[in-house]
Coordinates of C-alpha atoms in Angstrom, one line a residue:
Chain I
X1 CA -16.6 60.1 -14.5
X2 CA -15.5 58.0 -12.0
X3 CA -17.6 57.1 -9.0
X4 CA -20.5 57.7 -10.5
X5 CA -23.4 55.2 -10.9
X6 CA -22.8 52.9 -14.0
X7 CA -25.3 50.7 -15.5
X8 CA -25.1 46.8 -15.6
X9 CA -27.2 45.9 -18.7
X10 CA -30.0 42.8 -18.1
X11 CA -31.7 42.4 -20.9
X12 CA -34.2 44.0 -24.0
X13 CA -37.9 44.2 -23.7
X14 CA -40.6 45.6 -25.8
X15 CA -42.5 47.5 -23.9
X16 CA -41.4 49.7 -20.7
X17 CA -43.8 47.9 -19.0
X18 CA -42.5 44.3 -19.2
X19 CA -39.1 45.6 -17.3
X20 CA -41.3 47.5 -14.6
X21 CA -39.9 46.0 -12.0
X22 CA -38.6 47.3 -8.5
X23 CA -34.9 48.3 -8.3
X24 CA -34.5 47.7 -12.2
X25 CA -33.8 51.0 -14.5
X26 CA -35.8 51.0 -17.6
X27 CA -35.1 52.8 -20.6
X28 CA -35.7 53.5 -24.3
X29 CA -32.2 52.1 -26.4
X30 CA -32.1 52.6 -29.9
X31 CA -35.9 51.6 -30.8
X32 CA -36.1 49.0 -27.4
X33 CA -36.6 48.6 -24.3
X34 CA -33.4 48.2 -22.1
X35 CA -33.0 46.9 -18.6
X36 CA -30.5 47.5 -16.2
X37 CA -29.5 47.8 -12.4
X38 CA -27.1 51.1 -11.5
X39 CA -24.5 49.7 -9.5
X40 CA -20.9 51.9 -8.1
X41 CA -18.0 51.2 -10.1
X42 CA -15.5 50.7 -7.3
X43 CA -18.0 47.9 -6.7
X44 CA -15.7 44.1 -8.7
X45 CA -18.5 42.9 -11.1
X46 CA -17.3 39.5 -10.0
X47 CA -18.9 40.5 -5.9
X48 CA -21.3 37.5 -4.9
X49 CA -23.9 40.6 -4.1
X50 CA -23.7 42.6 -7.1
X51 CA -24.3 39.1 -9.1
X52 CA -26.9 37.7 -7.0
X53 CA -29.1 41.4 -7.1
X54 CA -28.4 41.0 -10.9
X55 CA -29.8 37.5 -10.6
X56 CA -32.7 38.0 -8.8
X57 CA -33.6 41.3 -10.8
X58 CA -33.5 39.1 -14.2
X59 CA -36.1 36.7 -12.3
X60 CA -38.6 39.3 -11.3
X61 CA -37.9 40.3 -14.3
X62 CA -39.2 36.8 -16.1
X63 CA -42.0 36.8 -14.0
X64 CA -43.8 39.8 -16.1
X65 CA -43.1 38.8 -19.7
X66 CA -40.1 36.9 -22.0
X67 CA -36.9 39.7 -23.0
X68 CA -33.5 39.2 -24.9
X69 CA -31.5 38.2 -21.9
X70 CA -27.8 39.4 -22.0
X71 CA -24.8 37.8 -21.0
X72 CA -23.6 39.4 -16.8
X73 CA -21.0 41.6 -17.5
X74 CA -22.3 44.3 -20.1
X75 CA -21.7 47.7 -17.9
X76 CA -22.2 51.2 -19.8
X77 CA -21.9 54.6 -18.1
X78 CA -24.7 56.4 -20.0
X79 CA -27.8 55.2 -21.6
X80 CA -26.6 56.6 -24.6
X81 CA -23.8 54.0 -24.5
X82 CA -26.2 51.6 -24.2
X83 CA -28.4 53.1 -27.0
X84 CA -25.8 53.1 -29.3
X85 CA -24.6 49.8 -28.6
X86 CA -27.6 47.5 -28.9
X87 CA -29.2 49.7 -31.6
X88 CA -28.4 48.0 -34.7
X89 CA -30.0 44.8 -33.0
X90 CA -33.1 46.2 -32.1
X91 CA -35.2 45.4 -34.8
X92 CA -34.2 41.9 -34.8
X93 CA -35.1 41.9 -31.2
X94 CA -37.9 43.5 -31.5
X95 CA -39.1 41.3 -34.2
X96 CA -38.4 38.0 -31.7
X97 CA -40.0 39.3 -28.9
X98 CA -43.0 39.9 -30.6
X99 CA -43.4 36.4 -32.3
X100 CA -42.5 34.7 -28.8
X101 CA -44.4 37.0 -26.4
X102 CA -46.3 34.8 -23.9
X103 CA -43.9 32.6 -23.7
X104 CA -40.4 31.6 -21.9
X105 CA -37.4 29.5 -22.4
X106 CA -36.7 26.5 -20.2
X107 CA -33.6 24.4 -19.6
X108 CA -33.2 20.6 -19.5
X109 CA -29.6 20.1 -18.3
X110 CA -27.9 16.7 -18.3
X111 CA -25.4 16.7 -16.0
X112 CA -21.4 15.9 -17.8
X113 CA -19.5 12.9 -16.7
X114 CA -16.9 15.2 -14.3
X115 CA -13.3 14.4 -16.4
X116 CA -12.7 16.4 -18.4
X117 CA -8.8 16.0 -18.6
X118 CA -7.0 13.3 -19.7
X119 CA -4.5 11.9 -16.9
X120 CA -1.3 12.7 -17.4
X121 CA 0.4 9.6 -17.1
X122 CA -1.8 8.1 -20.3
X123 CA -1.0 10.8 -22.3
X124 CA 2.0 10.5 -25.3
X125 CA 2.4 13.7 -27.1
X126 CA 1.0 16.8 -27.6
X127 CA -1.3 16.1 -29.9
X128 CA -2.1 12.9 -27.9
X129 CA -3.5 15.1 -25.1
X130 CA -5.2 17.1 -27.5
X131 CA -7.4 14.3 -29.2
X132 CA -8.0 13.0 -25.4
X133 CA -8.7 16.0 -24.4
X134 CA -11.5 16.1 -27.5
X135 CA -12.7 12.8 -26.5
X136 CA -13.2 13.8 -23.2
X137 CA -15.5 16.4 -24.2
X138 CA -17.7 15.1 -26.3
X139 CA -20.9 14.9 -24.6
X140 CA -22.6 12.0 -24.6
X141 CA -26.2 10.8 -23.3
X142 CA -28.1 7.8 -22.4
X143 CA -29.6 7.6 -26.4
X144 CA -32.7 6.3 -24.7
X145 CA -32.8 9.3 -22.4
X146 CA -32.2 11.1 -25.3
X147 CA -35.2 9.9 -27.6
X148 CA -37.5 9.7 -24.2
X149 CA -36.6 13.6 -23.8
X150 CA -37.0 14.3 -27.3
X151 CA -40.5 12.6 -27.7
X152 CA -42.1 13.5 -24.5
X153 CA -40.4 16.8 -23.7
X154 CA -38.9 18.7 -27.2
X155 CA -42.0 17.2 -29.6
X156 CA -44.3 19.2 -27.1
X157 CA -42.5 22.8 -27.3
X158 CA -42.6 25.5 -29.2
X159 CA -38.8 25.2 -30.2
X160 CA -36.2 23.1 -29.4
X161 CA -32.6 23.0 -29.5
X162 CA -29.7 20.6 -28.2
X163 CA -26.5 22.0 -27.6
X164 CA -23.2 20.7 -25.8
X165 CA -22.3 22.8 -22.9
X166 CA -18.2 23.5 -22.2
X167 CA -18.4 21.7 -18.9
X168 CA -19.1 18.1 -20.6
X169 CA -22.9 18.7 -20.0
X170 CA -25.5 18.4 -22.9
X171 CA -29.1 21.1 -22.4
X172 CA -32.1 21.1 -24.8
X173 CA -33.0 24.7 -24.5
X174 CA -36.8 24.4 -25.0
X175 CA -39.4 27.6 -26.1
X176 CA -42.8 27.5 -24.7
X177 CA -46.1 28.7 -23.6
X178 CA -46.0 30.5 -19.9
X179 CA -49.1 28.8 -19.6
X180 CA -47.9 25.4 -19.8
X181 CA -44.5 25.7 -17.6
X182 CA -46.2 23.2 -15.1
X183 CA -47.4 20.6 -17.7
X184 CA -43.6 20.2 -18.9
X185 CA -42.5 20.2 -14.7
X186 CA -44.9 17.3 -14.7
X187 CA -43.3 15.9 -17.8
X188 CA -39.9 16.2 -16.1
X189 CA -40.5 14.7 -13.0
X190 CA -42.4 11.8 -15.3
X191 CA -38.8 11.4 -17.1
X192 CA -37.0 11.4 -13.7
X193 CA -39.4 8.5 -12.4
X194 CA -38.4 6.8 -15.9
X195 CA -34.6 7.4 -15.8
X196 CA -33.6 7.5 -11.9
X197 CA -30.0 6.8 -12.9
X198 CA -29.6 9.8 -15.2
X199 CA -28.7 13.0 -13.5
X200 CA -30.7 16.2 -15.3
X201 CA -32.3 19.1 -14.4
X202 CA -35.6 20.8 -15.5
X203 CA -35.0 24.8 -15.0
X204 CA -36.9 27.9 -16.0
X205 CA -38.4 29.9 -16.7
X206 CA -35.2 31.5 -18.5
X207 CA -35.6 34.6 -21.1
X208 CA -34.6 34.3 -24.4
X209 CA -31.1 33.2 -24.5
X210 CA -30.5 30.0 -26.5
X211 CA -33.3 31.5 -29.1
X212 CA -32.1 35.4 -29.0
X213 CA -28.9 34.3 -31.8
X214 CA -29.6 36.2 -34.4
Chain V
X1 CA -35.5 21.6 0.6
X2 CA -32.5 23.8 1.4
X3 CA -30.4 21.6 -1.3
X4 CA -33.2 22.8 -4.3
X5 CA -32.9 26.1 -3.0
X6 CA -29.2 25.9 -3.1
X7 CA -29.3 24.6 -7.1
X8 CA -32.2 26.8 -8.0
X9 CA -29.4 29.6 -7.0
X10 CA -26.9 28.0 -9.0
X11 CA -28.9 27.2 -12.4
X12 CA -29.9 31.2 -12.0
X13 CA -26.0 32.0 -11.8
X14 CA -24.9 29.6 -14.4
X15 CA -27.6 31.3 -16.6
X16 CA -26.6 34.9 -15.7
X17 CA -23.2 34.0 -16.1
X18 CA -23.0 31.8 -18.9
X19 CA -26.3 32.6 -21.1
X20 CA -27.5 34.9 -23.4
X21 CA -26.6 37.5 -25.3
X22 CA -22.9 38.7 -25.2
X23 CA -22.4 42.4 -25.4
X24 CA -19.6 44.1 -24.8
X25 CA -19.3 46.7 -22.8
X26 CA -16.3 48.6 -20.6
X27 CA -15.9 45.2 -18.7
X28 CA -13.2 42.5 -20.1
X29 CA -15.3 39.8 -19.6
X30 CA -13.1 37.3 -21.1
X31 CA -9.9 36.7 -22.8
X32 CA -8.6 34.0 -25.3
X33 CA -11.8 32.1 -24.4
X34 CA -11.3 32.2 -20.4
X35 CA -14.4 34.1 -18.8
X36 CA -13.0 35.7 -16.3
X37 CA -16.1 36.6 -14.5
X38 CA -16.8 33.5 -14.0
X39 CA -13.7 32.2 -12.9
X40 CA -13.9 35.4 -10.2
X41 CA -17.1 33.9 -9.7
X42 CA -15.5 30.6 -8.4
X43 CA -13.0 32.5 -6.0
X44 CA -15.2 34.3 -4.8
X45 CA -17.7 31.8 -3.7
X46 CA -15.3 30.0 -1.2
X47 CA -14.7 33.4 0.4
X48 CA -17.1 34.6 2.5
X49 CA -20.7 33.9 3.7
X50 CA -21.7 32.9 0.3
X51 CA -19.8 29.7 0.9
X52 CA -22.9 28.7 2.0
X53 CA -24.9 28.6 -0.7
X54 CA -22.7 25.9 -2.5
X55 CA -24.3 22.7 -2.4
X56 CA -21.7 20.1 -0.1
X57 CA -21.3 17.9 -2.7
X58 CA -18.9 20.9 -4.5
X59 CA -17.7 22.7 -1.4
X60 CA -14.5 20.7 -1.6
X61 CA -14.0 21.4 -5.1
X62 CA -14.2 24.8 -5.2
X63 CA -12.0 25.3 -2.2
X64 CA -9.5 23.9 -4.3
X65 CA -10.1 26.1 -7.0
X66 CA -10.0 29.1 -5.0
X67 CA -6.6 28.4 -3.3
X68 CA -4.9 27.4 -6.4
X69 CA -6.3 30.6 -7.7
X70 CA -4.2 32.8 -4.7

């Protein structure tokens, strides 16, 4: 019915307890834990406030214990909606957020070169543009940044996983103990010290997101 | 200080926005590849108050954005 509360999904959690959290709604969804803030309809998901409460929710939410983080955007208007929609992952989830309880995802970003369009006036054809345009985007990073991140940084995780980001950047998306968030800070700021001239960013802690994929 | 506050806002909103799981639900979130949350995202920062929290360096940029978006 229209005008009535709807639910903005946040993530899955194991126990009710992880998503206890002040001006979050926490329910049971098809054999998991769901999170979610209610929020009025009439209300553009794209309003600043609507996505920094969802923001700041999904970091207090962090703060208790690691959950299947969900993409902004997922609304439902019943929790049965929700239940029926994130049901037939639920095992899965379940299954991930027990091996990996403890512990959080963080983020090394290395910043993209900026163009990522080929100027118009060097451009031939079609599919000129096009392989440009390819080109372009293909990340690339310092390859001795690279093995220095990989050595000192990904060898010491959990997990780790390179991936190119759409924007030209490239982020290893590392799994590890909450325990030791500071020790790989301290490793960060080491590799800044080492590599002034490379522009990245240590970030976290992060829920599961690049290790949720099924 | 203000500038590490400023990004630790915007890693948190590139993560909300551009992370995780994708599930859909009664929002169009994108189409043919084009998230349109996050391109409401970029309009709507240059708007209002929240203007502020854009680091200087891409005030300009996303100015642009927004007017070539009206």
């Amino acid at each position: 019915v229209s005008g009535e509360p709807r639910l903005l999904l946040l993530g899955a959690h194991l126990f009710p307890e992880d998503a206890d959290v002040s001006g979050v709604t926490a329910f049971e969804a098809g054999g998991i834990v769901a999170s979610a803030i209610e929020y009025d309809p009439d209300r553009p998901l794209a309003e600043p406030a609507l996505i920094e409460s969802a923001a700041r929710a999904r970091a207090r939410l962090i703060e208790r214990e690691i959950f299947v983080g969900v993409r902004y955007g997922a609304t439902f208007r019943t929790r049965e909606e929700v239940a029926a929609k994130i049901g037939s992952r639920a095992p899965g989830w379940r299954r991930l957020l027990e091996e990996n309880r403890g512990k959080v995802e963080l983020t090394l970003k290395i910043a993209g070169r900026g163009a990522l369009r080929p100027a118009p006036e060097g451009v031939s054809s079609g599919a000129d543009y096009l392989k440009q345009l390819h080109r372009l985007r293909r990340s690339e990073v310092d390859p001795a940044f690279r093995a220095a991140a990989e050595e000192e940084i990904a060898r010491e995780a959990v997990a780790a996983r390179w991936s190119d980001r759409h924007d030209g950047a490239v982020e290893l998306a590392l799994l590890v103990p909450r325990s030791e968030i500071a020790r790989f800070r301290e490793r960060g700021e080491a590799l800044k010290s080492r590599f002034p001239s490379v522009a990245f960013l240590l970030s976290g802690p992060w829920p599961l997101e690049a290790f949720a994929d099924e | 200080m203000t500038e590490e506050r400023d990004l630790s806002l915007l890693e948190a909103l590139d993560h909300l926005l551009d992370r995780g799981v994708t599930i859909s639900g009664h929002a169009i979130i994108s189409i043919g590849g084009v998230d349109l949350i996050y391109l409401g995202l970029s309009v709507v920062l240059a708007s209002v108050d929240t203007l502020t929290v854009v680091p200087a360096g891409m005030r300009r940029t996303i100015e642009g954005e927004a007017d070539g978006e009206r």
